[in-house]
Amino acid sequence: MPIPAWPAPARGLALLLLCIALAACGGGEAVRPARPVAMPRVWPVVPPEDPAKANAVLMRAISLVGTPYRYGGNTPEGGFDCSGLVNYVYRDMLDLRLPRTSRDLADWQGPRIAPTRLAAADLVFFGSRGNVSHVGIYVGEGRFVHAPTTGGTVRLDHLDGPYWRDHYSGAKRILQ
């Protein structure tokens, strides 16, 4: 015996009831929306005003990747904290004396730079609630060199990384 065909309105109602029944099979747990994933920005290439000085700073900073972190440290032999690294690199390569703390560096002379105008050797700052607590040296393509934390080493990170993106507080141009 053949199965009778249902009229179109009945088929639509049956399909709707089936969808509702399947949706109810979720177990009653609330579905948590996924945290939106931020797409990495495109980082424009902004040439530094003095490419030779910027290159010297970058090469020295990158050569220190892997040096142990040490609070208050300011030499490759003893380790670095974030501002100790910045001070060492600028003093070693350009004989430039900078303020010692990340907060003082953020307040020091030099124009603030929009993220889209970052050039090699600019300083990038991080913190929360308006307080600067960390500094690094921008190397290009959204990356920076820094001495992050106790137990770590000097490393390269990306400004679009979840922690750094959420704590970015600005940048300064040191090389004029």
Coordinates of N, CA and C in Angstrom, one line a residue:
M1 N 0.9 -1.2 0.0 CA 0.0 0.0 0.0 C 0.9 1.2 0.0
P2 N 0.7 2.1 -0.9 CA 1.5 3.4 -1.0 C 1.1 4.3 0.1
I3 N 2.2 5.1 0.5 CA 2.0 6.1 1.6 C 1.3 7.3 1.0
P4 N 0.2 7.8 1.6 CA -0.4 9.0 1.0 C 0.5 10.2 1.1
A5 N 0.4 11.1 0.1 CA 1.1 12.3 0.1 C 0.4 13.3 1.0
W6 N 1.1 14.1 1.8 CA 0.5 15.1 2.7 C 0.4 16.4 1.9
P7 N -0.7 17.1 2.2 CA -0.8 18.4 1.5 C 0.3 19.3 1.9
A8 N 0.6 20.3 1.1 CA 1.7 21.2 1.3 C 1.6 21.9 2.7
P9 N 0.5 22.4 3.2 CA 0.5 23.1 4.5 C 0.8 22.1 5.6
A10 N 0.4 20.8 5.5 CA 0.7 19.9 6.5 C 2.1 19.5 6.5
R11 N 2.8 19.4 5.4 CA 4.2 19.2 5.3 C 5.0 20.3 6.0
G12 N 4.6 21.5 5.7 CA 5.3 22.7 6.4 C 5.1 22.7 7.9
L13 N 3.9 22.3 8.4 CA 3.7 22.3 9.8 C 4.5 21.1 10.4
A14 N 4.6 20.0 9.7 CA 5.4 18.9 10.2 C 6.8 19.2 10.3
L15 N 7.3 19.9 9.3 CA 8.7 20.3 9.3 C 9.0 21.3 10.5
L16 N 8.1 22.2 10.7 CA 8.2 23.2 11.8 C 8.2 22.5 13.1
L17 N 7.3 21.5 13.3 CA 7.3 20.8 14.6 C 8.5 20.0 14.8
L18 N 9.1 19.4 13.7 CA 10.3 18.6 13.8 C 11.5 19.5 14.2
C19 N 11.6 20.7 13.7 CA 12.6 21.7 14.0 C 12.5 22.1 15.5
I20 N 11.3 22.4 16.0 CA 11.1 22.7 17.4 C 11.5 21.6 18.3
A21 N 11.2 20.4 17.9 CA 11.5 19.2 18.7 C 13.0 19.0 18.8
L22 N 13.7 19.2 17.7 CA 15.1 19.0 17.7 C 15.8 20.1 18.5
A23 N 15.3 21.3 18.4 CA 15.9 22.5 19.2 C 15.7 22.2 20.7
A24 N 14.6 21.6 21.0 CA 14.3 21.3 22.5 C 15.3 20.2 23.0
C25 N 15.9 19.5 22.1 CA 16.8 18.4 22.5 C 18.1 18.9 23.1
G26 N 18.3 20.1 23.2 CA 19.6 20.7 23.6 C 19.9 20.5 25.1
G27 N 19.0 19.9 25.9 CA 19.3 19.6 27.3 C 19.0 20.8 28.2
G28 N 18.5 21.8 27.7 CA 18.2 22.9 28.5 C 19.3 23.8 29.0
E29 N 20.6 23.5 28.5 CA 21.7 24.3 28.9 C 21.7 25.6 28.0
A30 N 22.1 26.7 28.7 CA 22.2 27.9 27.9 C 23.4 27.9 27.0
V31 N 23.3 28.3 25.9 CA 24.4 28.4 24.9 C 25.1 29.7 25.1
R32 N 26.4 29.6 25.4 CA 27.2 30.8 25.6 C 27.8 31.3 24.3
P33 N 27.5 32.5 23.9 CA 28.0 32.9 22.6 C 29.6 32.9 22.7
A34 N 30.2 32.6 21.6 CA 31.6 32.6 21.5 C 32.2 34.0 21.5
R35 N 33.3 34.1 22.2 CA 33.9 35.4 22.2 C 34.4 35.8 20.8
P36 N 34.1 37.0 20.4 CA 34.5 37.3 19.0 C 36.0 37.3 18.9
V37 N 36.5 36.8 17.8 CA 37.9 36.7 17.5 C 38.2 38.0 16.7
A38 N 39.1 38.8 17.3 CA 39.5 40.0 16.5 C 40.5 39.6 15.4
M39 N 40.3 40.1 14.3 CA 41.2 39.9 13.2 C 42.4 40.8 13.4
P40 N 43.6 40.2 13.1 CA 44.8 41.1 13.2 C 44.7 42.3 12.3
R41 N 45.2 43.4 12.8 CA 45.2 44.6 11.9 C 46.2 44.5 10.9
V42 N 46.1 45.3 9.9 CA 47.1 45.4 8.9 C 48.0 46.5 9.4
W43 N 49.3 46.3 9.5 CA 50.2 47.2 10.1 C 51.0 47.9 8.9
P44 N 50.6 49.2 8.7 CA 51.3 49.9 7.6 C 52.8 50.0 7.9
V45 N 53.6 50.0 6.8 CA 55.0 50.2 7.0 C 55.3 51.7 7.0
V46 N 55.7 52.3 8.1 CA 56.0 53.7 8.2 C 57.6 53.8 8.4
P47 N 58.2 54.4 7.4 CA 59.7 54.5 7.5 C 60.1 55.4 8.7
P48 N 61.1 55.0 9.4 CA 61.6 55.8 10.5 C 62.3 57.1 9.9
E49 N 62.3 58.1 10.7 CA 63.0 59.4 10.2 C 64.5 59.2 10.1
D50 N 65.1 58.3 10.9 CA 66.5 58.0 10.8 C 66.7 56.5 10.7
P51 N 66.6 55.9 9.5 CA 66.7 54.5 9.3 C 67.9 53.8 9.9
A52 N 69.0 54.5 9.8 CA 70.3 53.9 10.4 C 70.2 53.7 11.9
K53 N 69.7 54.7 12.6 CA 69.6 54.7 14.0 C 68.5 53.6 14.4
A54 N 67.4 53.6 13.7 CA 66.3 52.7 14.0 C 66.8 51.3 13.8
N55 N 67.5 51.0 12.7 CA 68.1 49.7 12.5 C 69.0 49.3 13.6
A56 N 69.9 50.2 14.0 CA 70.8 49.8 15.1 C 70.1 49.4 16.4
V57 N 69.0 50.2 16.7 CA 68.2 49.9 17.9 C 67.5 48.5 17.7
L58 N 67.0 48.2 16.5 CA 66.3 47.0 16.3 C 67.2 45.8 16.4
M59 N 68.3 45.9 15.7 CA 69.3 44.8 15.7 C 69.8 44.5 17.1
R60 N 70.0 45.5 17.9 CA 70.5 45.3 19.3 C 69.4 44.6 20.1
A61 N 68.2 45.2 20.0 CA 67.1 44.7 20.8 C 66.8 43.2 20.4
I62 N 66.8 42.9 19.1 CA 66.5 41.5 18.7 C 67.6 40.6 19.1
S63 N 68.9 41.1 19.2 CA 70.0 40.2 19.6 C 69.9 39.8 21.1
L64 N 69.0 40.5 21.8 CA 68.9 40.2 23.3 C 67.7 39.3 23.6
V65 N 67.0 38.9 22.5 CA 65.9 37.9 22.7 C 66.5 36.7 23.3
G66 N 65.8 36.2 24.4 CA 66.3 35.0 25.1 C 67.0 35.4 26.4
T67 N 67.4 36.6 26.6 CA 68.0 37.1 27.9 C 67.0 37.0 29.0
P68 N 67.4 36.4 30.1 CA 66.4 36.3 31.2 C 65.9 37.6 31.7
Y69 N 64.6 37.5 32.2 CA 64.0 38.7 32.9 C 64.6 38.7 34.3
R70 N 64.8 40.0 34.7 CA 65.2 40.2 36.2 C 64.7 41.6 36.6
Y71 N 63.9 41.6 37.6 CA 63.3 42.9 38.1 C 64.5 43.8 38.4
G72 N 64.5 45.0 37.9 CA 65.5 46.0 38.1 C 66.7 45.8 37.2
G73 N 66.7 44.7 36.4 CA 67.9 44.4 35.6 C 68.1 45.3 34.4
N74 N 69.4 45.6 34.1 CA 69.6 46.5 33.0 C 70.9 46.1 32.2
T75 N 71.3 44.9 32.3 CA 72.4 44.4 31.5 C 72.2 43.0 30.9
P76 N 72.8 42.7 29.8 CA 72.6 41.3 29.3 C 73.1 40.2 30.3
E77 N 74.2 40.5 31.0 CA 74.7 39.6 31.9 C 73.8 39.3 33.1
G78 N 73.2 40.4 33.6 CA 72.3 40.3 34.8 C 70.9 40.1 34.5
G79 N 70.4 40.3 33.2 CA 69.0 40.2 32.9 C 68.4 41.6 32.8
F80 N 67.2 41.6 32.3 CA 66.5 42.9 32.1 C 65.1 42.8 32.6
D81 N 64.6 44.0 33.1 CA 63.2 44.2 33.2 C 62.8 45.1 32.0
C82 N 61.6 45.4 31.8 CA 61.2 46.1 30.5 C 61.9 47.4 30.3
S83 N 61.9 48.3 31.2 CA 62.5 49.6 31.0 C 64.0 49.5 31.0
G84 N 64.6 48.5 31.8 CA 66.0 48.3 31.7 C 66.5 47.9 30.3
L85 N 65.7 47.0 29.6 CA 66.0 46.7 28.3 C 66.0 47.9 27.4
V86 N 64.9 48.7 27.4 CA 64.8 49.9 26.6 C 66.0 50.8 26.9
N87 N 66.3 51.1 28.1 CA 67.4 51.9 28.5 C 68.7 51.4 27.9
Y88 N 69.0 50.1 28.1 CA 70.2 49.5 27.7 C 70.4 49.6 26.2
V89 N 69.4 49.3 25.4 CA 69.5 49.3 24.0 C 69.8 50.7 23.5
Y90 N 69.0 51.7 23.9 CA 69.2 53.1 23.5 C 70.5 53.7 23.9
R91 N 71.0 53.3 25.1 CA 72.3 53.8 25.6 C 73.4 53.1 24.9
D92 N 73.3 51.8 24.7 CA 74.4 51.1 24.0 C 74.5 51.5 22.6
M93 N 73.5 51.6 21.8 CA 73.5 51.9 20.4 C 73.6 53.4 20.0
L94 N 73.0 54.2 20.8 CA 72.9 55.7 20.4 C 73.5 56.6 21.5
D95 N 74.0 56.0 22.6 CA 74.4 56.9 23.7 C 73.3 57.8 24.2
L96 N 72.1 57.3 24.2 CA 70.9 58.2 24.5 C 70.5 57.7 25.9
R97 N 70.4 58.6 26.9 CA 70.0 58.4 28.2 C 68.5 58.6 28.4
L98 N 67.8 57.6 28.7 CA 66.3 57.7 28.9 C 65.9 57.6 30.3
P99 N 64.7 58.0 30.7 CA 64.2 57.8 32.0 C 64.1 56.3 32.3
R100 N 64.2 55.9 33.6 CA 64.4 54.5 34.0 C 63.1 53.7 34.0
T101 N 62.0 54.3 34.4 CA 60.8 53.5 34.5 C 59.8 53.6 33.3
S102 N 59.0 52.6 33.1 CA 58.0 52.7 32.0 C 57.1 53.9 32.1
R103 N 56.7 54.2 33.3 CA 55.8 55.4 33.5 C 56.5 56.7 33.1
D104 N 57.8 56.8 33.6 CA 58.6 58.0 33.2 C 58.9 58.1 31.7
L105 N 59.1 56.9 31.1 CA 59.3 56.9 29.7 C 58.1 57.4 28.9
A106 N 56.9 57.0 29.4 CA 55.6 57.4 28.8 C 55.4 58.9 28.9
D107 N 55.9 59.5 30.0 CA 55.7 60.9 30.2 C 56.8 61.7 29.6
W108 N 57.9 61.1 29.1 CA 59.1 61.8 28.6 C 58.8 62.5 27.3
Q109 N 59.7 63.3 26.8 CA 59.5 64.1 25.6 C 59.2 63.2 24.4
G110 N 58.8 63.8 23.3 CA 58.5 63.0 22.1 C 57.0 62.9 21.9
P111 N 56.7 62.9 20.6 CA 55.2 62.9 20.3 C 54.6 61.5 20.5
R112 N 53.3 61.5 20.9 CA 52.6 60.3 21.0 C 52.3 59.9 19.5
I113 N 52.2 58.6 19.3 CA 52.1 58.0 18.0 C 50.8 57.2 17.9
A114 N 50.0 57.4 16.9 CA 48.8 56.5 16.7 C 49.3 55.1 16.2
P115 N 48.6 54.1 16.6 CA 49.1 52.7 16.2 C 49.3 52.6 14.7
T116 N 48.6 53.3 13.9 CA 48.7 53.1 12.4 C 50.0 53.9 11.9
R117 N 50.6 54.7 12.8 CA 51.8 55.5 12.4 C 53.1 55.0 13.1
L118 N 53.0 53.8 13.7 CA 54.2 53.2 14.4 C 55.3 53.0 13.4
A119 N 56.5 53.4 13.8 CA 57.7 53.1 13.0 C 58.7 52.3 13.8
A120 N 59.6 51.7 13.2 CA 60.6 50.9 13.9 C 61.3 51.8 14.9
A121 N 61.5 51.2 16.1 CA 62.2 51.8 17.3 C 61.3 52.7 18.1
D122 N 60.1 52.9 17.8 CA 59.1 53.6 18.6 C 58.9 52.8 19.9
L123 N 58.6 53.4 21.0 CA 58.3 52.7 22.2 C 56.8 52.5 22.3
V124 N 56.4 51.3 22.7 CA 55.0 51.0 22.9 C 54.8 50.7 24.4
F125 N 53.6 51.2 24.9 CA 53.3 51.2 26.3 C 52.1 50.4 26.6
F126 N 52.0 49.8 27.8 CA 50.9 48.9 28.2 C 50.6 49.2 29.7
G127 N 49.3 49.0 30.0 CA 48.9 49.2 31.4 C 47.5 49.0 31.5
S128 N 46.9 49.5 32.7 CA 45.5 49.4 32.9 C 45.0 50.6 33.7
R129 N 43.8 50.9 33.6 CA 43.2 52.0 34.3 C 44.0 53.3 34.3
G130 N 44.6 53.6 33.1 CA 45.4 54.8 32.9 C 46.8 54.8 33.4
N131 N 47.2 53.7 34.0 CA 48.6 53.6 34.6 C 49.4 52.8 33.6
V132 N 50.6 53.3 33.2 CA 51.5 52.6 32.4 C 52.4 51.7 33.3
S133 N 52.5 50.4 32.9 CA 53.3 49.5 33.7 C 54.3 48.7 32.9
H134 N 54.3 48.9 31.6 CA 55.2 48.0 30.8 C 55.5 48.8 29.5
V135 N 56.7 48.5 28.9 CA 57.2 49.2 27.7 C 57.9 48.2 26.9
G136 N 57.9 48.4 25.6 CA 58.6 47.5 24.6 C 59.1 48.4 23.4
I137 N 59.9 47.8 22.6 CA 60.4 48.5 21.4 C 59.7 47.9 20.2
Y138 N 59.1 48.8 19.4 CA 58.4 48.3 18.2 C 59.4 48.0 17.1
V139 N 59.2 46.8 16.5 CA 60.1 46.4 15.4 C 59.5 46.4 14.0
G140 N 58.1 46.5 13.9 CA 57.4 46.5 12.7 C 56.5 45.4 12.5
E141 N 55.5 45.5 11.6 CA 54.5 44.4 11.3 C 53.7 44.1 12.6
G142 N 53.5 45.0 13.5 CA 52.7 44.8 14.7 C 53.5 44.1 15.8
R143 N 54.8 43.9 15.7 CA 55.5 43.2 16.7 C 56.4 44.1 17.5
F144 N 56.8 43.7 18.7 CA 57.6 44.4 19.6 C 58.5 43.5 20.4
V145 N 59.7 44.0 20.8 CA 60.6 43.3 21.7 C 60.4 43.8 23.1
H146 N 60.4 42.9 24.1 CA 60.2 43.4 25.5 C 60.7 42.3 26.4
A147 N 60.8 42.7 27.7 CA 61.1 41.8 28.8 C 59.9 41.6 29.6
P148 N 59.1 40.6 29.4 CA 57.7 40.5 29.9 C 57.5 40.3 31.4
T149 N 58.2 39.3 32.0 CA 57.8 38.9 33.4 C 58.8 38.0 34.1
T150 N 58.7 38.0 35.4 CA 59.6 37.1 36.1 C 59.5 35.7 35.6
G151 N 60.6 35.0 35.5 CA 60.6 33.6 35.0 C 60.6 33.6 33.4
G152 N 60.5 34.7 32.8 CA 60.5 34.7 31.3 C 61.8 35.2 30.8
T153 N 61.8 35.5 29.5 CA 63.0 36.0 28.8 C 62.6 37.1 27.9
V154 N 63.5 37.9 27.4 CA 63.2 38.9 26.4 C 62.7 38.2 25.2
R155 N 61.6 38.7 24.6 CA 61.0 38.0 23.5 C 60.3 39.0 22.6
L156 N 59.9 38.5 21.4 CA 59.1 39.2 20.4 C 57.6 38.8 20.7
D157 N 56.8 39.8 20.7 CA 55.3 39.5 20.8 C 54.6 40.4 19.8
H158 N 53.3 40.1 19.6 CA 52.5 40.8 18.6 C 51.5 41.7 19.4
L159 N 51.4 43.0 18.9 CA 50.5 43.9 19.5 C 49.0 43.4 19.5
D160 N 48.7 42.5 18.6 CA 47.4 42.0 18.4 C 47.1 40.8 19.3
G161 N 48.1 40.4 20.1 CA 47.9 39.3 21.0 C 46.9 39.7 22.1
P162 N 46.1 38.8 22.6 CA 45.0 39.1 23.5 C 45.3 40.0 24.6
Y163 N 46.4 39.7 25.3 CA 46.8 40.5 26.5 C 47.3 41.9 26.0
W164 N 48.1 41.9 25.1 CA 48.7 43.2 24.7 C 47.7 44.1 24.0
R165 N 46.8 43.5 23.2 CA 45.8 44.4 22.6 C 44.9 45.0 23.6
D166 N 44.6 44.2 24.7 CA 43.7 44.8 25.7 C 44.3 45.7 26.7
H167 N 45.7 45.7 26.7 CA 46.4 46.6 27.7 C 47.2 47.7 27.0
Y168 N 47.1 47.8 25.7 CA 47.9 48.8 25.0 C 47.5 50.2 25.4
S169 N 48.4 51.0 25.7 CA 48.1 52.4 26.2 C 48.7 53.5 25.4
G170 N 49.5 53.2 24.4 CA 50.0 54.3 23.5 C 51.4 54.0 23.1
A171 N 52.0 55.0 22.4 CA 53.3 54.8 21.9 C 54.0 56.2 21.8
K172 N 55.3 56.2 21.8 CA 56.1 57.5 21.7 C 57.2 57.3 20.7
R173 N 57.5 58.3 20.0 CA 58.6 58.3 19.0 C 59.8 58.9 19.7
I174 N 60.9 58.1 19.9 CA 62.1 58.6 20.5 C 63.1 59.2 19.5
L175 N 63.2 58.5 18.3 CA 64.1 59.0 17.3 C 63.5 60.1 16.5
Q176 N 64.0 61.2 16.5 CA 63.5 62.4 15.7 C 64.4 62.8 14.6

